[in-house]
Structure formats: C-alpha cells, structure tokens
JSON list of C-alpha atoms in Angstrom, two decimals:
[
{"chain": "A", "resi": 204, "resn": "UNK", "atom": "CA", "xyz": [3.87, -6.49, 8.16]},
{"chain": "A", "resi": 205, "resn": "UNK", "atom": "CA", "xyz": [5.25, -3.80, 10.65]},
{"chain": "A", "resi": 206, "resn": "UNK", "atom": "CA", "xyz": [2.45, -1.43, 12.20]},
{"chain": "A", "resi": 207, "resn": "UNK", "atom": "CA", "xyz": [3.06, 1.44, 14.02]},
{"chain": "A", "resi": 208, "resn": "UNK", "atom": "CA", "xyz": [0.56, 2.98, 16.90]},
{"chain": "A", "resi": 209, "resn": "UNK", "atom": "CA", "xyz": [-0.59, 5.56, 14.52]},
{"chain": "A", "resi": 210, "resn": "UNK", "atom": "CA", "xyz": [-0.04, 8.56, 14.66]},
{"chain": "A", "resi": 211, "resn": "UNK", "atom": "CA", "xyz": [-2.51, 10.63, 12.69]},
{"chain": "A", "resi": 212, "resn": "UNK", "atom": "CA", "xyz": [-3.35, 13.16, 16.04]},
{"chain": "A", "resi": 213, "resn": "UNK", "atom": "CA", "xyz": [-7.00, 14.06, 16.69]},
{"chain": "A", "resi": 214, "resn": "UNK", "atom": "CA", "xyz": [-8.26, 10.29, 16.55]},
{"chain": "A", "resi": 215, "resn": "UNK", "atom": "CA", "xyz": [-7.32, 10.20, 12.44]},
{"chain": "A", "resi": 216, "resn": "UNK", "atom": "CA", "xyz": [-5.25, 8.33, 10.65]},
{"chain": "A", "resi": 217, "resn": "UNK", "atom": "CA", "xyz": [-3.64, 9.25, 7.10]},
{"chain": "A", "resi": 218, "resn": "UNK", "atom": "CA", "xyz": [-2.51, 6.05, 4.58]},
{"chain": "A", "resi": 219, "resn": "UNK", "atom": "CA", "xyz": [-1.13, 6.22, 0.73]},
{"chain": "A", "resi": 220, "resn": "UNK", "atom": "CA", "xyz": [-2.47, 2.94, -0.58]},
{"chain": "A", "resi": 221, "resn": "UNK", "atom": "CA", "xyz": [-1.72, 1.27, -3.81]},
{"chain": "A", "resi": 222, "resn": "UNK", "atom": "CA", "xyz": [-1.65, -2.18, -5.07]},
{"chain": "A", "resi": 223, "resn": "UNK", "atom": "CA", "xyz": [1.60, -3.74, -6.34]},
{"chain": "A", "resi": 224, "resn": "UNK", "atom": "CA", "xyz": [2.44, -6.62, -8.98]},
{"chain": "A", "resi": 225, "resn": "UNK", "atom": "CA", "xyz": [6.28, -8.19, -8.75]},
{"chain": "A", "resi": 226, "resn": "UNK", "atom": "CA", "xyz": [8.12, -10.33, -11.02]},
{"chain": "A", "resi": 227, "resn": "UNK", "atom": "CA", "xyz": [11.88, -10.88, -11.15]},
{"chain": "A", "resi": 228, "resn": "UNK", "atom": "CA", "xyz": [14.57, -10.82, -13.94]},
{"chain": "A", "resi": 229, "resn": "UNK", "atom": "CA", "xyz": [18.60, -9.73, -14.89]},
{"chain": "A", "resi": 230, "resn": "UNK", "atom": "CA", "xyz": [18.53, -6.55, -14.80]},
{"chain": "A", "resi": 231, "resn": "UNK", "atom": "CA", "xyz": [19.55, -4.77, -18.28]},
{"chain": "A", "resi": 232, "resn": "UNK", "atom": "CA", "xyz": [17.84, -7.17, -20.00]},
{"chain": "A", "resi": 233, "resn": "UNK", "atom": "CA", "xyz": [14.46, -7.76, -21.29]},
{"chain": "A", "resi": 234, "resn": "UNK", "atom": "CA", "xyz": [12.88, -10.37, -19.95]},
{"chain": "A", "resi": 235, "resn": "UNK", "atom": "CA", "xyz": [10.63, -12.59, -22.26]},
{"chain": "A", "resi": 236, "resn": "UNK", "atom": "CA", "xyz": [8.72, -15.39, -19.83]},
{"chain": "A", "resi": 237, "resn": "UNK", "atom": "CA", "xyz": [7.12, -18.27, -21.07]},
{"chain": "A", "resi": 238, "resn": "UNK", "atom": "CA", "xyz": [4.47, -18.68, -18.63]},
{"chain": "A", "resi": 239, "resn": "UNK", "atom": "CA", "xyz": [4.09, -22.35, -17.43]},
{"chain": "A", "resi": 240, "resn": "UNK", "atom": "CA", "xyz": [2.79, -21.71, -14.34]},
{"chain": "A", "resi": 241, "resn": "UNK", "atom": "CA", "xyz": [0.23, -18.53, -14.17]},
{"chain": "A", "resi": 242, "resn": "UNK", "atom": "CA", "xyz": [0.09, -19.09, -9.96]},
{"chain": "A", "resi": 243, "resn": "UNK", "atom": "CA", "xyz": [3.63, -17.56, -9.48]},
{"chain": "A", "resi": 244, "resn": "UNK", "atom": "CA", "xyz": [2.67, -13.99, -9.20]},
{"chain": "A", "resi": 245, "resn": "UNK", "atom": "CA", "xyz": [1.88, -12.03, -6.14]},
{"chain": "A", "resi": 246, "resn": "UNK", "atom": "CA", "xyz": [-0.11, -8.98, -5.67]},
{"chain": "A", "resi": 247, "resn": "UNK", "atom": "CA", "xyz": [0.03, -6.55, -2.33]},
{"chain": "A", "resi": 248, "resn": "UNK", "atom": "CA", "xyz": [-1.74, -4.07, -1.11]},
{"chain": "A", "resi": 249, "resn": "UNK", "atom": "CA", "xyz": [-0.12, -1.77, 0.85]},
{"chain": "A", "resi": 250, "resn": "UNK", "atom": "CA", "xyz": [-0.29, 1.50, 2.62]},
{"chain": "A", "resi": 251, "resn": "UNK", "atom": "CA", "xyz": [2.05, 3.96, 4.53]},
{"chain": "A", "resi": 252, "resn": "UNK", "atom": "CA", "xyz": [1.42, 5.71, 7.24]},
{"chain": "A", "resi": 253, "resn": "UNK", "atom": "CA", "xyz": [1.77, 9.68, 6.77]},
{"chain": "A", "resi": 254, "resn": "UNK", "atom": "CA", "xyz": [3.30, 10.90, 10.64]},
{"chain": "A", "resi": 255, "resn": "UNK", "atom": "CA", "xyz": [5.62, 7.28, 11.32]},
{"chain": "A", "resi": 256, "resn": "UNK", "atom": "CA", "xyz": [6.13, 6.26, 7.73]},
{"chain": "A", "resi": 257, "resn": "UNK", "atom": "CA", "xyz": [5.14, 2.52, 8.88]},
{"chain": "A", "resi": 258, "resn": "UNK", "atom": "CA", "xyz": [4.23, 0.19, 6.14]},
{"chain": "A", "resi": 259, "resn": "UNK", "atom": "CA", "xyz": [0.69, -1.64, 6.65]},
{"chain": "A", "resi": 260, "resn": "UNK", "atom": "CA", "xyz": [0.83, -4.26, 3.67]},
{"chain": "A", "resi": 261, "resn": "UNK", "atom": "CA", "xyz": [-0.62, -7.85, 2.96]},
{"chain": "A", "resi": 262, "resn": "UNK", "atom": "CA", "xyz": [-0.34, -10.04, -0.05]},
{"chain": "A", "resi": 263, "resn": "UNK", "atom": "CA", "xyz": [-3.71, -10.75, -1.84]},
{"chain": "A", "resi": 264, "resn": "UNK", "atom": "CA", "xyz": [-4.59, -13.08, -4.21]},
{"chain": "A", "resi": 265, "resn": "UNK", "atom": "CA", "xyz": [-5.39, -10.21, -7.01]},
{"chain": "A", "resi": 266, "resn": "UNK", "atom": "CA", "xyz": [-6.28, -6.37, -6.91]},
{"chain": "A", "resi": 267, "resn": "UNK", "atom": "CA", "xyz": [-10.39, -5.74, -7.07]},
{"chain": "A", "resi": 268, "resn": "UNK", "atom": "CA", "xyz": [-13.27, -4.44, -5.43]},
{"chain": "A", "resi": 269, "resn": "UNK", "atom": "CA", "xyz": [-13.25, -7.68, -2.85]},
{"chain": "A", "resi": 270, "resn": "UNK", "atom": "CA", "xyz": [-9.51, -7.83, -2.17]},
{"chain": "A", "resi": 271, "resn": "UNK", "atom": "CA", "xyz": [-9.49, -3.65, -1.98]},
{"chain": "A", "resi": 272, "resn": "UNK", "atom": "CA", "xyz": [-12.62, -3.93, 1.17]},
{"chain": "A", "resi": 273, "resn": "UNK", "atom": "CA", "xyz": [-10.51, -6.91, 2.71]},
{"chain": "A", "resi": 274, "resn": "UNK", "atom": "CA", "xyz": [-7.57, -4.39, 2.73]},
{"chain": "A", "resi": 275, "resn": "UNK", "atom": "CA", "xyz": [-9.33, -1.51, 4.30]},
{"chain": "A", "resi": 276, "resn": "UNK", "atom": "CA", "xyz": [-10.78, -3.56, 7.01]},
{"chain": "A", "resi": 277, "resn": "UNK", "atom": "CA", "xyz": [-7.28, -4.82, 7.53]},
{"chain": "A", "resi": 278, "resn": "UNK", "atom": "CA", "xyz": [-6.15, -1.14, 8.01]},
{"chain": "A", "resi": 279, "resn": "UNK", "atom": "CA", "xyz": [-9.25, -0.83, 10.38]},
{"chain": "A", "resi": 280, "resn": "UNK", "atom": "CA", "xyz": [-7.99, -3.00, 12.30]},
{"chain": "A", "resi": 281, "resn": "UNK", "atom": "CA", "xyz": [-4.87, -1.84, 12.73]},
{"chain": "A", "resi": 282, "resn": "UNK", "atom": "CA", "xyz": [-5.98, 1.12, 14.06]},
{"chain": "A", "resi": 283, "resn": "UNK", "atom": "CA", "xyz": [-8.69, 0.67, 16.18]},
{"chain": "A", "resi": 284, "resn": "UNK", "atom": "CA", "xyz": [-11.06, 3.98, 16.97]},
{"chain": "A", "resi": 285, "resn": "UNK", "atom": "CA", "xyz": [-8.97, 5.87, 14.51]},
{"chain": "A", "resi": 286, "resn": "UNK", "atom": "CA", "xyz": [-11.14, 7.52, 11.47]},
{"chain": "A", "resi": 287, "resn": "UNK", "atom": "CA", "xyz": [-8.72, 6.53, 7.87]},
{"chain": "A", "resi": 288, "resn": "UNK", "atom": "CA", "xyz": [-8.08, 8.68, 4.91]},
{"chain": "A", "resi": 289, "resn": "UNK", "atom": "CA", "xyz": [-7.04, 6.73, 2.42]},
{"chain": "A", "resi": 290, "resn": "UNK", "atom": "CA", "xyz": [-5.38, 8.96, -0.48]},
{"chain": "A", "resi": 291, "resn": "UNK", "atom": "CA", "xyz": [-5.06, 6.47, -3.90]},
{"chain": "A", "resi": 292, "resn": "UNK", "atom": "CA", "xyz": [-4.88, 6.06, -7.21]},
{"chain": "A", "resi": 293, "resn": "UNK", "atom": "CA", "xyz": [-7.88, 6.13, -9.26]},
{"chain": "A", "resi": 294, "resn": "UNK", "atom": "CA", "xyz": [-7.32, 2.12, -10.08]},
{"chain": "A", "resi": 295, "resn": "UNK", "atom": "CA", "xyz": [-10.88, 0.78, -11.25]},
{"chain": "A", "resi": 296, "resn": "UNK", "atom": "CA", "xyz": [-11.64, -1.31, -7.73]},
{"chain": "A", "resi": 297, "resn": "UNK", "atom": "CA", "xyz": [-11.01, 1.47, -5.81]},
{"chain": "A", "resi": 298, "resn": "UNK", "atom": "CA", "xyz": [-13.77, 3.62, -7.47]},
{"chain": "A", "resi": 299, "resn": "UNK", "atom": "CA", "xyz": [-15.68, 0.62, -8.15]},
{"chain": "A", "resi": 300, "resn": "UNK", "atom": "CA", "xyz": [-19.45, -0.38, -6.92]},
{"chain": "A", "resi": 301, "resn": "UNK", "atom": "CA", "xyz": [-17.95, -2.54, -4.26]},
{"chain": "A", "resi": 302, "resn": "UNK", "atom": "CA", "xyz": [-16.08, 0.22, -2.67]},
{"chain": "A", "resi": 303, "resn": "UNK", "atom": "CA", "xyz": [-18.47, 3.03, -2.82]},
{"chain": "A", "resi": 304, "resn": "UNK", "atom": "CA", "xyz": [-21.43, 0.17, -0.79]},
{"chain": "A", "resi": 305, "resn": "UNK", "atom": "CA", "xyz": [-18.46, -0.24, 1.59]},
{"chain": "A", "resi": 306, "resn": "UNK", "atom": "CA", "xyz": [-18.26, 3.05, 2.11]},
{"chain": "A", "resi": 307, "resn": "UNK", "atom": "CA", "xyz": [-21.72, 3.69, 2.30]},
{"chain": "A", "resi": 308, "resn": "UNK", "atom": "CA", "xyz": [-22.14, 1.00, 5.24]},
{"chain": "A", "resi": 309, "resn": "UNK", "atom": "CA", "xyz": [-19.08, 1.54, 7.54]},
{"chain": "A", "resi": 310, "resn": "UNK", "atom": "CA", "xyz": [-19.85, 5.68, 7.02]},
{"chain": "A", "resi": 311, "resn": "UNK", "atom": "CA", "xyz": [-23.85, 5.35, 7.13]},
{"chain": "A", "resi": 312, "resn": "UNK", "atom": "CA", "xyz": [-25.46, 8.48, 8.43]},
{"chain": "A", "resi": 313, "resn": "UNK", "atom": "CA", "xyz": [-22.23, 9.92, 9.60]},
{"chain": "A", "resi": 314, "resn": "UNK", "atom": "CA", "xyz": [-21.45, 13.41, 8.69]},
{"chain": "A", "resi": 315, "resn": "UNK", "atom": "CA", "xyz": [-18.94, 13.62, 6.55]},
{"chain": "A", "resi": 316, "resn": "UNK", "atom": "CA", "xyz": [-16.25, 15.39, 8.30]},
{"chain": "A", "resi": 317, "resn": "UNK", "atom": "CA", "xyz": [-16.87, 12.57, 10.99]},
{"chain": "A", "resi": 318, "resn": "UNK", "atom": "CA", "xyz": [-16.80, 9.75, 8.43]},
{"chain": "A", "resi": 319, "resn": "UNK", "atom": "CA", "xyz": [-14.52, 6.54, 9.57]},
{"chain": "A", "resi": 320, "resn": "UNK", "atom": "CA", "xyz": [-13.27, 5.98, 6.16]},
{"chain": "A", "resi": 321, "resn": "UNK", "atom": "CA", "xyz": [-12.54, 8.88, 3.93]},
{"chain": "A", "resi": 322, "resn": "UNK", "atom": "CA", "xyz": [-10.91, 8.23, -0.17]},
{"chain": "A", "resi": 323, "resn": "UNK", "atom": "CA", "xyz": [-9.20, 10.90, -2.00]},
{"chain": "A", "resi": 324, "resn": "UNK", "atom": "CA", "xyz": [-7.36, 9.98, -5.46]},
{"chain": "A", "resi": 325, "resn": "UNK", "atom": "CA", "xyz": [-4.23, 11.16, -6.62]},
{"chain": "A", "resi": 326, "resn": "UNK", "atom": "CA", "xyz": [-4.43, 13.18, -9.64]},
{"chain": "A", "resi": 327, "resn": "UNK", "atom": "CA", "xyz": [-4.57, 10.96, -13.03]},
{"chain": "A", "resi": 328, "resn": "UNK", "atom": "CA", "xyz": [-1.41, 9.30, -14.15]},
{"chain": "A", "resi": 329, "resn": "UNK", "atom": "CA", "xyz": [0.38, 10.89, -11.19]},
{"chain": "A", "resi": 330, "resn": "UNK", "atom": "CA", "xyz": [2.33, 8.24, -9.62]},
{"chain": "A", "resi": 331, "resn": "UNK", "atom": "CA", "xyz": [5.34, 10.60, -8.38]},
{"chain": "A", "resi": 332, "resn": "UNK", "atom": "CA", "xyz": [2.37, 11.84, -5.85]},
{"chain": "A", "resi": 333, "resn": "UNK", "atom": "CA", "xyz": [1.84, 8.56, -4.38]},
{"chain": "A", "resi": 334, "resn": "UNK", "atom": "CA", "xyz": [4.75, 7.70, -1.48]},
{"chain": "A", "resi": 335, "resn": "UNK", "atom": "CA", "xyz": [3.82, 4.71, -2.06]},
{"chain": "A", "resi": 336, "resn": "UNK", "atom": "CA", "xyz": [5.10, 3.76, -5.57]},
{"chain": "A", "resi": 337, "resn": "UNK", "atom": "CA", "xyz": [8.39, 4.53, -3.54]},
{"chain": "A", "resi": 338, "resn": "UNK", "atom": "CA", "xyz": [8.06, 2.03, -0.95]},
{"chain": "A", "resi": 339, "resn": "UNK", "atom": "CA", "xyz": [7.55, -0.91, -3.73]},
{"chain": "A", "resi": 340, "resn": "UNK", "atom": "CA", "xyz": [10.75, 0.68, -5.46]},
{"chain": "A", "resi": 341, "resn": "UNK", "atom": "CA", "xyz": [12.65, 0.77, -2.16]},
{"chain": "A", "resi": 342, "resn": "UNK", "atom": "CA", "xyz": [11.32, -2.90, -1.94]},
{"chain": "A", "resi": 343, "resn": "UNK", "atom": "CA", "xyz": [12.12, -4.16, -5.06]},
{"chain": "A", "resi": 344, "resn": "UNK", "atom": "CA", "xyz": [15.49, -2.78, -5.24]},
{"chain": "A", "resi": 345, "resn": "UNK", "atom": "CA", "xyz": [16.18, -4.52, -2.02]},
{"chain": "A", "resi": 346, "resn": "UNK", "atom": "CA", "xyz": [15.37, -7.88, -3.39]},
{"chain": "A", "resi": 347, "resn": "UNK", "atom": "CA", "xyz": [17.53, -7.17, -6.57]},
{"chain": "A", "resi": 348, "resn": "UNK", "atom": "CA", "xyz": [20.54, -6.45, -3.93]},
{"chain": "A", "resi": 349, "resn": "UNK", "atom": "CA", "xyz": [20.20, -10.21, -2.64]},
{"chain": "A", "resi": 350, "resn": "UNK", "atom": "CA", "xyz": [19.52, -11.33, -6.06]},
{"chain": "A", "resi": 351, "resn": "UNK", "atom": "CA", "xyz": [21.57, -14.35, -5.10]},
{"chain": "A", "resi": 352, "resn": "UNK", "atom": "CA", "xyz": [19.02, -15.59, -3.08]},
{"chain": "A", "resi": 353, "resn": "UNK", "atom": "CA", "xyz": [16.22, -15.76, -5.41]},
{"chain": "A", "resi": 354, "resn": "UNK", "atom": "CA", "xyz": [16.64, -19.24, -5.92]},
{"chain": "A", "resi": 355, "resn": "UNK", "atom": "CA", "xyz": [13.17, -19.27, -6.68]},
{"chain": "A", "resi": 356, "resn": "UNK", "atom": "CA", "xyz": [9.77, -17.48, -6.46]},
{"chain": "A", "resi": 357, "resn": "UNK", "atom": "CA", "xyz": [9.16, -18.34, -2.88]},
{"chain": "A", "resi": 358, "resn": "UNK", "atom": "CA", "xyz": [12.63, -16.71, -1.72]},
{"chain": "A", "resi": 359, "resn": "UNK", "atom": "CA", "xyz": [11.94, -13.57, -4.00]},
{"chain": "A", "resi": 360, "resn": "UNK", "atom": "CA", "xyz": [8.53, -12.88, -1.91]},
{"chain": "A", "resi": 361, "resn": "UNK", "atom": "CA", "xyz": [10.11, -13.83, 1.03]},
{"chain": "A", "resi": 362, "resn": "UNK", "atom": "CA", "xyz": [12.81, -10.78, 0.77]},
{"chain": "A", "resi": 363, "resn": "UNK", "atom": "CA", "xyz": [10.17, -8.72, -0.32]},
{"chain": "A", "resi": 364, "resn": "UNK", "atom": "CA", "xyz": [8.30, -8.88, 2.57]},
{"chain": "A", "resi": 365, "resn": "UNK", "atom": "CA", "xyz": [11.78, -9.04, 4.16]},
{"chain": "A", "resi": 366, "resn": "UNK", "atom": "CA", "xyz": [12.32, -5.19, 2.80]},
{"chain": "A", "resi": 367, "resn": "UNK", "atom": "CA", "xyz": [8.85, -4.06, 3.52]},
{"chain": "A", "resi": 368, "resn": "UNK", "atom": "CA", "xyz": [9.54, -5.22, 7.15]},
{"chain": "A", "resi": 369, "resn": "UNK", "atom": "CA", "xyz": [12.78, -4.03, 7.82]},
{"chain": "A", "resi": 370, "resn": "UNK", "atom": "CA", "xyz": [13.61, -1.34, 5.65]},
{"chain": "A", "resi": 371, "resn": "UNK", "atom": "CA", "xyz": [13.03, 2.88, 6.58]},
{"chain": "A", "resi": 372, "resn": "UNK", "atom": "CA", "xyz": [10.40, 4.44, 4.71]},
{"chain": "A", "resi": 373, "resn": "UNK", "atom": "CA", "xyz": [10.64, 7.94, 5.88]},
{"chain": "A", "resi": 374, "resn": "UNK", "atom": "CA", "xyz": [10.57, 9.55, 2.21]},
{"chain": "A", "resi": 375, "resn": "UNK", "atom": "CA", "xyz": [10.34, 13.06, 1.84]},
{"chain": "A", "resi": 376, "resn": "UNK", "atom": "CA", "xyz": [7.68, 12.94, -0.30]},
{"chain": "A", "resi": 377, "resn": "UNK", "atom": "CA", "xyz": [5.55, 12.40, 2.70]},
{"chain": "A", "resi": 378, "resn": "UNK", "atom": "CA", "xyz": [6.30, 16.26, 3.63]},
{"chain": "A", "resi": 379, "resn": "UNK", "atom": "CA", "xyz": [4.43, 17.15, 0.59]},
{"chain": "A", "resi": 380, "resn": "UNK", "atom": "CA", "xyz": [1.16, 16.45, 2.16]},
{"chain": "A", "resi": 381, "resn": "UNK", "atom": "CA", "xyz": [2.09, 17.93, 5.63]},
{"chain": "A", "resi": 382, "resn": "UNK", "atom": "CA", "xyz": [4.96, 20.43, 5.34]},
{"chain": "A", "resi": 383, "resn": "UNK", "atom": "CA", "xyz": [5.91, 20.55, 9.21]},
{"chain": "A", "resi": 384, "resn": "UNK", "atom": "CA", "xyz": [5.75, 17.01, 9.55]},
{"chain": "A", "resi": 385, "resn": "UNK", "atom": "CA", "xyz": [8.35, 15.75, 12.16]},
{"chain": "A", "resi": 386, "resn": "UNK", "atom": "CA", "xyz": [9.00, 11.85, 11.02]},
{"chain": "A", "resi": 387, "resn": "UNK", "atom": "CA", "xyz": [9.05, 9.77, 13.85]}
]
C-alpha cells in the first residue's frame, strides 16, 4: 500500500485505523448469497495518515487481537523513530487483552507523554468521526465504477487495493482533528 514519509512534526505520527470487511453485489438490490465457499472474504486493516492523508493498509486474514498487533507493528515500521497515535473505534480486539500486553511491552516504563504507541477511541457508534470509514467508501465506490471487471473475487480485491493505492484521500474530515492543517 502507498506510505508517505510521515509527517506528524515533533518525531509523532497521527493514524485513524479501522478494520474493513468487502463483499460485492448489483447495486439496488439485495443481495442474498448462498455461501459455498466461506474463504472468499477479505478483511483490511487500514490507517490514514492525519498531515499527508496517505493510506497505510494490509489485508489480514480476520480482525482480532493477533491480526490488530501485526497491524501496529506494520505501522511501526513504516515509520521508523516516529511515536504513533492511533485514534479507533472501540472494536473488541482493539481494547482487548492482547492489545493492552502489547502496549504494555513496546511502552514499558516510558512516561506516558513519551509513549511509542498511544490509542484513543472514537466516541461509541460514531463512525462519521473516523476518516477512515471514508477511505473504504471512497474504495468501494471505486470498485463499483469498474464493476465490469469483477469477473470474480480475485479482480474485485485487486481494484480495491487498486483504489486504496491510487486514489486521493485528502478528506476534510481530517481538519476536524487539526483545524490549520495544510494537506500535503
């Protein structure tokens, strides 16, 4: 997925993160799906970087405690030397006991305002706060645009990723958490 330098100033970095489930169908219609093969679904995590809007995303196998550590490492890594504040929904595996001993160990006897990984959760059942319910929209609508393509399940992940790679996410939504942000 397309990473950006960072750009959170003073050595931090600010991400949205959510988790994100995708199935296809006509749209207009409800779609009833007999399910003969339970392996064709794909979960991502994903998060969005507040000052370049760049999309850090992988696709995981489901959305848990194990999958949610994997993903924050991933961000880690993608910013090297930069302390993360993850702001998120209050999903079960990102409260959950695997989180919190992750947190525990890559944050042991650091202060807090010095902490390398810092969580803060949306309100409840607020998913207009979270810019990034907006980039699996942008996503997804993208994908319906080439419906013609989805010749199967393969080719609809494939423009997904397409749109998460290629697409602007510079929402303005992303001003409500800095108001004299400057996208870049």
């Amino acid at each position: 997925m397309r990473m950006g330098p960072g750009g959170g100033g003073g050595g931090s970095c600010v991400l949205w993160n959510d988790a994100c489930g995708y199935v296809w169908g006509p749209r207009g219609e409800r779609i009833s799906i007999p399910m003969t093969n339970f392996r064709e679904r794909q979960t991502y995590y994903g998060a969005i970087e507040l000052c370049t809007a760049d999309i850090c995303a992988i696709p995981t196998d489901t959305a848990n405690g194990d999958w949610t550590m994997i993903f924050v490492e991933y961000v880690r890594e993608q910013f090297p030397g930069k302390r993360i504040v993850l702001i998120w929904d209050g999903a079960s595996y990102h409260r959950g006991t695997e989180m919190q001993e992750y947190l525990e160990g890559v944050n042991y006897k650091l202060p807090k305002d010095e902490w390398s990984v810092h969580c803060i959760l949306f309100a409840p059942n607020a998913p207009e706060q979270n810019p990034m319910e907006d980039v699996w929209l942008k996503a997804k609508q993208y994908v319906r645009k080439h419906w013609r393509e989805c010749i199967n399940f393969q080719a609809v992940l494939n423009l997904f990723e397409e749109a998460l790679n290629t697409l602007s996410f510079k929402f303005e939504k992303l001003r409500m958490y800095m108001p004299s942000l400057q996208l870049i």
